[in-house]
mmCIF file of C-alpha atoms in Angstrom:
data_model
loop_
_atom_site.group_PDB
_atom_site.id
_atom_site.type_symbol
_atom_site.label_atom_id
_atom_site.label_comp_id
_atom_site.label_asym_id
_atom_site.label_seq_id
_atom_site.Cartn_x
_atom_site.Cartn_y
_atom_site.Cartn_z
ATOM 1 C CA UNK N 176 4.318 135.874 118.711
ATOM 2 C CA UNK N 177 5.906 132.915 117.762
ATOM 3 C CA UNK N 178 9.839 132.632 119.927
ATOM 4 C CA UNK N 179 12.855 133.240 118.020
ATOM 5 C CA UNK N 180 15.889 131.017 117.575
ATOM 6 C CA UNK N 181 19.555 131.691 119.544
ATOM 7 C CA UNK N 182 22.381 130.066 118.167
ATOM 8 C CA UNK N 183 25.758 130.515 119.274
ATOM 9 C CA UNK N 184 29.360 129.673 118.343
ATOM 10 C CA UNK N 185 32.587 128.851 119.955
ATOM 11 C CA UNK N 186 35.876 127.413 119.584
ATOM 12 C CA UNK N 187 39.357 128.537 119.756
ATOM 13 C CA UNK N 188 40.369 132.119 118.645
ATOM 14 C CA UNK N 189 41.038 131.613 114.398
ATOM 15 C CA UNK N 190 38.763 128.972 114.712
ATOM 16 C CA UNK N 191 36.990 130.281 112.075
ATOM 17 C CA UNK N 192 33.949 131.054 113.605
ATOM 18 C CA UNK N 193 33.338 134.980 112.170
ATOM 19 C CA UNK N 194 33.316 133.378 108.826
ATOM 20 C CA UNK N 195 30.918 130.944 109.484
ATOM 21 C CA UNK N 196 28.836 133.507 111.258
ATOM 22 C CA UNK N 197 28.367 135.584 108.280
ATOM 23 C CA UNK N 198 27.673 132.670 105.939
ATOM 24 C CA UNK N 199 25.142 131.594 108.299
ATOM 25 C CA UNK N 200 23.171 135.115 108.430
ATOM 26 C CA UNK N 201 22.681 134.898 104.750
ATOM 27 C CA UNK N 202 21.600 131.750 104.339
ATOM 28 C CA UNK N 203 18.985 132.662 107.400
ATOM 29 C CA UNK N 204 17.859 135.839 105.734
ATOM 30 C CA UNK N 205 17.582 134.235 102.098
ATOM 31 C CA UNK N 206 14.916 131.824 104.613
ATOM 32 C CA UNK N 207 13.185 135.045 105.511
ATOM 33 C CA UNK N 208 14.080 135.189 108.977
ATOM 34 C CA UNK N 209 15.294 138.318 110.531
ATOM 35 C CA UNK N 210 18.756 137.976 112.354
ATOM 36 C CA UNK N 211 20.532 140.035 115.051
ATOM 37 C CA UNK N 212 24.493 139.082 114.664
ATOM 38 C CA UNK N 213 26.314 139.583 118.347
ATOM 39 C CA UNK N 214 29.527 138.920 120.157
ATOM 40 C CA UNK N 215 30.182 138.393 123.398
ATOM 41 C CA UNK N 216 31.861 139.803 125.869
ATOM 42 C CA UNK N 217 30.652 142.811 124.144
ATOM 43 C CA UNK N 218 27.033 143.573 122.216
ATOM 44 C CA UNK N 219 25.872 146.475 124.339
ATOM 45 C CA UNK N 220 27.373 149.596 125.438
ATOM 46 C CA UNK N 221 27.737 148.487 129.016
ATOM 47 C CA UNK N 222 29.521 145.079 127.443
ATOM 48 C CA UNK N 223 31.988 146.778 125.120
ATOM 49 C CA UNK N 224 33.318 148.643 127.859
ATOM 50 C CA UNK N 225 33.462 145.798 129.832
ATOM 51 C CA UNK N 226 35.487 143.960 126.935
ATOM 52 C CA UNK N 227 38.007 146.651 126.327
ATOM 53 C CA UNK N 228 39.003 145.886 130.295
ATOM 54 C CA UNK N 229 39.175 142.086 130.052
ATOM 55 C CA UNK N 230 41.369 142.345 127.161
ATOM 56 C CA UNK N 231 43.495 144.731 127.521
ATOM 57 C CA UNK N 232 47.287 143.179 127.510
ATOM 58 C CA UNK N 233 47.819 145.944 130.598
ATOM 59 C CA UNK N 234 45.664 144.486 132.737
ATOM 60 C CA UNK N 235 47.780 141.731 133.995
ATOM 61 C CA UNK N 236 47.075 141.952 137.463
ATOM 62 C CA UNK N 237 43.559 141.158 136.987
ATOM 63 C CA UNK N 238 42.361 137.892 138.882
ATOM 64 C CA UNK N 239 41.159 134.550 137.600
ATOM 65 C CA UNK N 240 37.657 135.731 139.848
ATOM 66 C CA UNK N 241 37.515 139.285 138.769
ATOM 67 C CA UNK N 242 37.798 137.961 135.234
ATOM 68 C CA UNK N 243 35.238 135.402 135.112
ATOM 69 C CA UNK N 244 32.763 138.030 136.750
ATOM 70 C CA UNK N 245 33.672 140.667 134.757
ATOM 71 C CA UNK N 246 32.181 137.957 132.043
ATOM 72 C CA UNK N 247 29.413 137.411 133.468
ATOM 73 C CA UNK N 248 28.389 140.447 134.380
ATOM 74 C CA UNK N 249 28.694 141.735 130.141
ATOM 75 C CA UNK N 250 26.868 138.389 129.821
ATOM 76 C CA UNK N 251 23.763 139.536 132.113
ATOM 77 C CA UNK N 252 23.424 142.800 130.371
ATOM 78 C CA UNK N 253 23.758 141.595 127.013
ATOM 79 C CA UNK N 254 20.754 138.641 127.722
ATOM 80 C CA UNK N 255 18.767 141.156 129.460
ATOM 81 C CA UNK N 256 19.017 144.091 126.649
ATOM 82 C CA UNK N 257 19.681 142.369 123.294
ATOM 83 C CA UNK N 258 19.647 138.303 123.737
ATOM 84 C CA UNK N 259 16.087 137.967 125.690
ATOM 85 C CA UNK N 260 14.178 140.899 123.343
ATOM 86 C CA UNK N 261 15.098 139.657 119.836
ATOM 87 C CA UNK N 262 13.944 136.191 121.024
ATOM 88 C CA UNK N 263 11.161 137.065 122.217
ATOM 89 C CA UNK N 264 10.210 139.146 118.986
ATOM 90 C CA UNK N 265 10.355 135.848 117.069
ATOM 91 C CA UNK N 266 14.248 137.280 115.975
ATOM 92 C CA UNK N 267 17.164 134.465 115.063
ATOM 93 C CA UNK N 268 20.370 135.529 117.314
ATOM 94 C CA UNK N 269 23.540 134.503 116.154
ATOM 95 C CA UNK N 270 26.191 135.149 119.183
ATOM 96 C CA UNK N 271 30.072 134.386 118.690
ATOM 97 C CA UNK N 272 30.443 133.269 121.913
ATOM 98 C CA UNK N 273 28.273 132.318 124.920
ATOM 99 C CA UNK N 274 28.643 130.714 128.047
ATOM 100 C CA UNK N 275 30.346 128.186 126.987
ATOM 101 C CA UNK N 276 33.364 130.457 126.737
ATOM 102 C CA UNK N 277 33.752 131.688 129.829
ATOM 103 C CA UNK N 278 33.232 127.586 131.557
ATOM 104 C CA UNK N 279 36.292 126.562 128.980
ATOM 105 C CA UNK N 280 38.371 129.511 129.453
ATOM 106 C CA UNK N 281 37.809 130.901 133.171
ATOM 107 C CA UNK N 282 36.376 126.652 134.306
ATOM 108 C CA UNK N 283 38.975 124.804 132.471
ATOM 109 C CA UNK N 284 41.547 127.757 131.590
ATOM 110 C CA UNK N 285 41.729 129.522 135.045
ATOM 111 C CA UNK N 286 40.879 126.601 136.883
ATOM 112 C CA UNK N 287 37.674 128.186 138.570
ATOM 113 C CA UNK N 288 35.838 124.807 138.221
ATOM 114 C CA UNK N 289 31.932 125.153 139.042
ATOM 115 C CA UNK N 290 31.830 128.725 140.338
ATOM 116 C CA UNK N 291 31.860 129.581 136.969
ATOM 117 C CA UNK N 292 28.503 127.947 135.997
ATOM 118 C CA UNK N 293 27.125 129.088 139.244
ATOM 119 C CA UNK N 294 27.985 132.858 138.811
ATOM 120 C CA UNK N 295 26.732 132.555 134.685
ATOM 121 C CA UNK N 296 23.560 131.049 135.906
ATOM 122 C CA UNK N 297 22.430 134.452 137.260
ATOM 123 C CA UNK N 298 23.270 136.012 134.111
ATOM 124 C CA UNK N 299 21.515 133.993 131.496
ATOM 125 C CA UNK N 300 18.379 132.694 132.818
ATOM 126 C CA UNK N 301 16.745 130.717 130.974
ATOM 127 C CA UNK N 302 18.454 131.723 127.592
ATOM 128 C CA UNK N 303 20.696 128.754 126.933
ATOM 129 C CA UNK N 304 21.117 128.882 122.754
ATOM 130 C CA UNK N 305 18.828 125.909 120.830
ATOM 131 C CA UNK N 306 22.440 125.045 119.336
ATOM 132 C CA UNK N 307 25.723 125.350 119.508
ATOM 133 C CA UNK N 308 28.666 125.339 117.114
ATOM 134 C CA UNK N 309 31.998 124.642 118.422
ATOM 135 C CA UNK N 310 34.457 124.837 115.805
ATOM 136 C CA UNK N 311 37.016 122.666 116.721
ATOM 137 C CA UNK N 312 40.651 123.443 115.804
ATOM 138 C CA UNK N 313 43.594 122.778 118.173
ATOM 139 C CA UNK N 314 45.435 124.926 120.237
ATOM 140 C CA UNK N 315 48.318 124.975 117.837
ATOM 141 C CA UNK N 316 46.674 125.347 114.542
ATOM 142 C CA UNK N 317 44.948 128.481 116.265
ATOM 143 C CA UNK N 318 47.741 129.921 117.561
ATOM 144 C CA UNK N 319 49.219 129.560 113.839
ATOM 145 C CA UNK N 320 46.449 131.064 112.030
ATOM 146 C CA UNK N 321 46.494 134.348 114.417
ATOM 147 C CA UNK N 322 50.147 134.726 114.560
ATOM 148 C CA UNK N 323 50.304 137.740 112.818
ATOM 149 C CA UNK N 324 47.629 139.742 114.360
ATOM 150 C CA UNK N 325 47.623 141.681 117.700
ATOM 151 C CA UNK N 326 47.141 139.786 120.356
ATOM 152 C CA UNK N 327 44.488 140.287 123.055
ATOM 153 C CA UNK N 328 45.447 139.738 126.833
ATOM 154 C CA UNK N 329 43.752 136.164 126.662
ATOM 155 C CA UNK N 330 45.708 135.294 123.377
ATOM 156 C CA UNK N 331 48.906 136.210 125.005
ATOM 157 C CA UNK N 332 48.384 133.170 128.088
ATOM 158 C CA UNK N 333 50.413 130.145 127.718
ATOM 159 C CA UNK N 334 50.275 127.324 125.289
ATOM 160 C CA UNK N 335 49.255 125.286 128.767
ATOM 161 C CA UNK N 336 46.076 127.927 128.849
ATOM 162 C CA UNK N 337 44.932 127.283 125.643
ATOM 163 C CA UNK N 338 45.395 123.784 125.643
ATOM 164 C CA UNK N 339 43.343 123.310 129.356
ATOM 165 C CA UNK N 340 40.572 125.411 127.362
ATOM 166 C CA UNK N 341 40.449 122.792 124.482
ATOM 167 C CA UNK N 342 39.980 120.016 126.659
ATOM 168 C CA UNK N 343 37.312 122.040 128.243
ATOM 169 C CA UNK N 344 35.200 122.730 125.101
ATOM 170 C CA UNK N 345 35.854 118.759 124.507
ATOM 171 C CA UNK N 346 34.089 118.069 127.944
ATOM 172 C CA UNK N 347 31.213 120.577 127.329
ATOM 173 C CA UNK N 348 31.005 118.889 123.674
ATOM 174 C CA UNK N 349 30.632 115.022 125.435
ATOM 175 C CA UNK N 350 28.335 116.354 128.255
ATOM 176 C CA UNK N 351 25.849 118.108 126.176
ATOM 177 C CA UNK N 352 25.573 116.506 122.990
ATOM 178 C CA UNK N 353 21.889 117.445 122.204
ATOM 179 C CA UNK N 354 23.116 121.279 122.091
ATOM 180 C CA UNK N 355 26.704 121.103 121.149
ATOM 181 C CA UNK N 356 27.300 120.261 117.545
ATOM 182 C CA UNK N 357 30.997 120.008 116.992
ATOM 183 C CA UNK N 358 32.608 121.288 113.767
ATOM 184 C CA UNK N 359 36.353 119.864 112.088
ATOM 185 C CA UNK N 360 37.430 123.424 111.150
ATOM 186 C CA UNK N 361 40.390 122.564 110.005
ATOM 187 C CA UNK N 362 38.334 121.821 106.328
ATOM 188 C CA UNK N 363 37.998 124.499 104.021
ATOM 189 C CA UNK N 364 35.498 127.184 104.286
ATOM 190 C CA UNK N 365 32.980 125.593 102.183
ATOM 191 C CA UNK N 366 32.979 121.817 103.067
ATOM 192 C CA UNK N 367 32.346 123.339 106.900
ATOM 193 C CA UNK N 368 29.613 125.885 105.896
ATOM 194 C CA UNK N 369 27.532 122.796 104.217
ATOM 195 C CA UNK N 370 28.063 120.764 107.736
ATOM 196 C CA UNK N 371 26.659 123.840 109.731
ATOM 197 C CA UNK N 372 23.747 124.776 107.314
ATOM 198 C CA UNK N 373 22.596 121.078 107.126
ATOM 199 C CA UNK N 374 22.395 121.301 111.171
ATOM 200 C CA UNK N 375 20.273 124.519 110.789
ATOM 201 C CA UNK N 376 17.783 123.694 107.947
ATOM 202 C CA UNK N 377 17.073 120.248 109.879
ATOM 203 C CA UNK N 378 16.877 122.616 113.122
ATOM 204 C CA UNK N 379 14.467 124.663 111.338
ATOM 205 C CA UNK N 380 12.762 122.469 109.460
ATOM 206 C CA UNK N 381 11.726 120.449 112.241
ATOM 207 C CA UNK N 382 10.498 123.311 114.327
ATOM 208 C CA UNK N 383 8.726 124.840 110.998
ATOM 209 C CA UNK N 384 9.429 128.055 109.250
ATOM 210 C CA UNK N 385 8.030 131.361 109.392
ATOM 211 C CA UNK N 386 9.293 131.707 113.232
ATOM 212 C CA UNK N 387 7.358 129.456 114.248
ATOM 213 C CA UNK N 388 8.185 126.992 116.805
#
């Protein structure tokens, strides 16, 4: 059986990216593939419970360390029981959010440097996505587009957080360039949609269709 595609995306929270995701699943299917949408941390049982205590605005003793495990740990389970299987099946997996995330936000954002790639490592594997999509829209344009929502214990950090977490998905997006196609979200909805399908048909089309690789 012919190995699926994984393709992930990331950016800044009101980035845009659920949008995109959705767009992207239906031009996929209309292609005939079969696609298994996913979030992370979350997409399991064992990751949604782990996501309700990394996010919860009570938690605010939690540690920079405990955090970025706590990731990676939701991250192991979810390659292990939905990630790894629908690739192997010949599935396409769209994830909103990988492990890029946690190196820009617990890296970058908390500061943890390397560790963070070194603990993620064990999780993933060899299940790095075929490409990336970071939708890139700055720390203050995000903050603006979610300020009328209920904010998550990572939303509520500083505008110094969120701004050390930009410059880390900018540093991810220069050292891995063959993987990491960067998006201008701040376009409408449409004019970024073409941009992200023209990345995936030449993806797919290179690679043939029908799954196969």
């Amino acid at each position: 059986m012919a190995r699926g595609y994984f393709i992930s995306f990331e950016g800044m929270d009101g980035s845009g990216k659920s949008t995109q995701i959705r767009r992207l699943k239906q031009h996929l299917e209309g292609r005939g593939y079969d696609v298994v949408l996913t979030r992370e941390p979350g997409g399991t049982e064992i990751g949604e419970k782990i996501r309700t205590i990394i996010l919860d605005k009570d938690h605010s003793q939690m540690t920079d360390l405990t955090e970025a495990m706590l990731y990676a740990a939701s991250r192991a389970q979810h390659v292990a029981e939905v990630i790894k299987p629908a690739i192997d099946r010949g599935q396409v997996v769209i994830c909103d959010r990988f492990v890029d995330s946690s190196i820009a936000y617990q890296g970058y954002g908390r500061g943890l440097g390397d560790s963070v790639q070194k603990i993620n490592d064990y999780a993933i594997g060899d299940y790095l996505p075929d490409v990336t999509f970071l939708m890139k829209v700055k720390p203050t344009v995000s903050t603006d587009r979610i300020k009328h929502r209920e904010k998550d214990r990572i939303e509520l950090e500083p505008e110094s957080f969120h701004e050390a977490v930009y410059r880390g998905y900018e540093e991810l997006e220069h050292r891995f360039p063959e993987r990491i196609t960067a998006i201008d979200a701040t376009r409408t909805i449409e004019e970024t949609e073409r941009e992200i399908l023209k990345r995936i048909d030449r993806l797919i089309d290179r690679n043939g269709t029908n799954n196969s690789r």
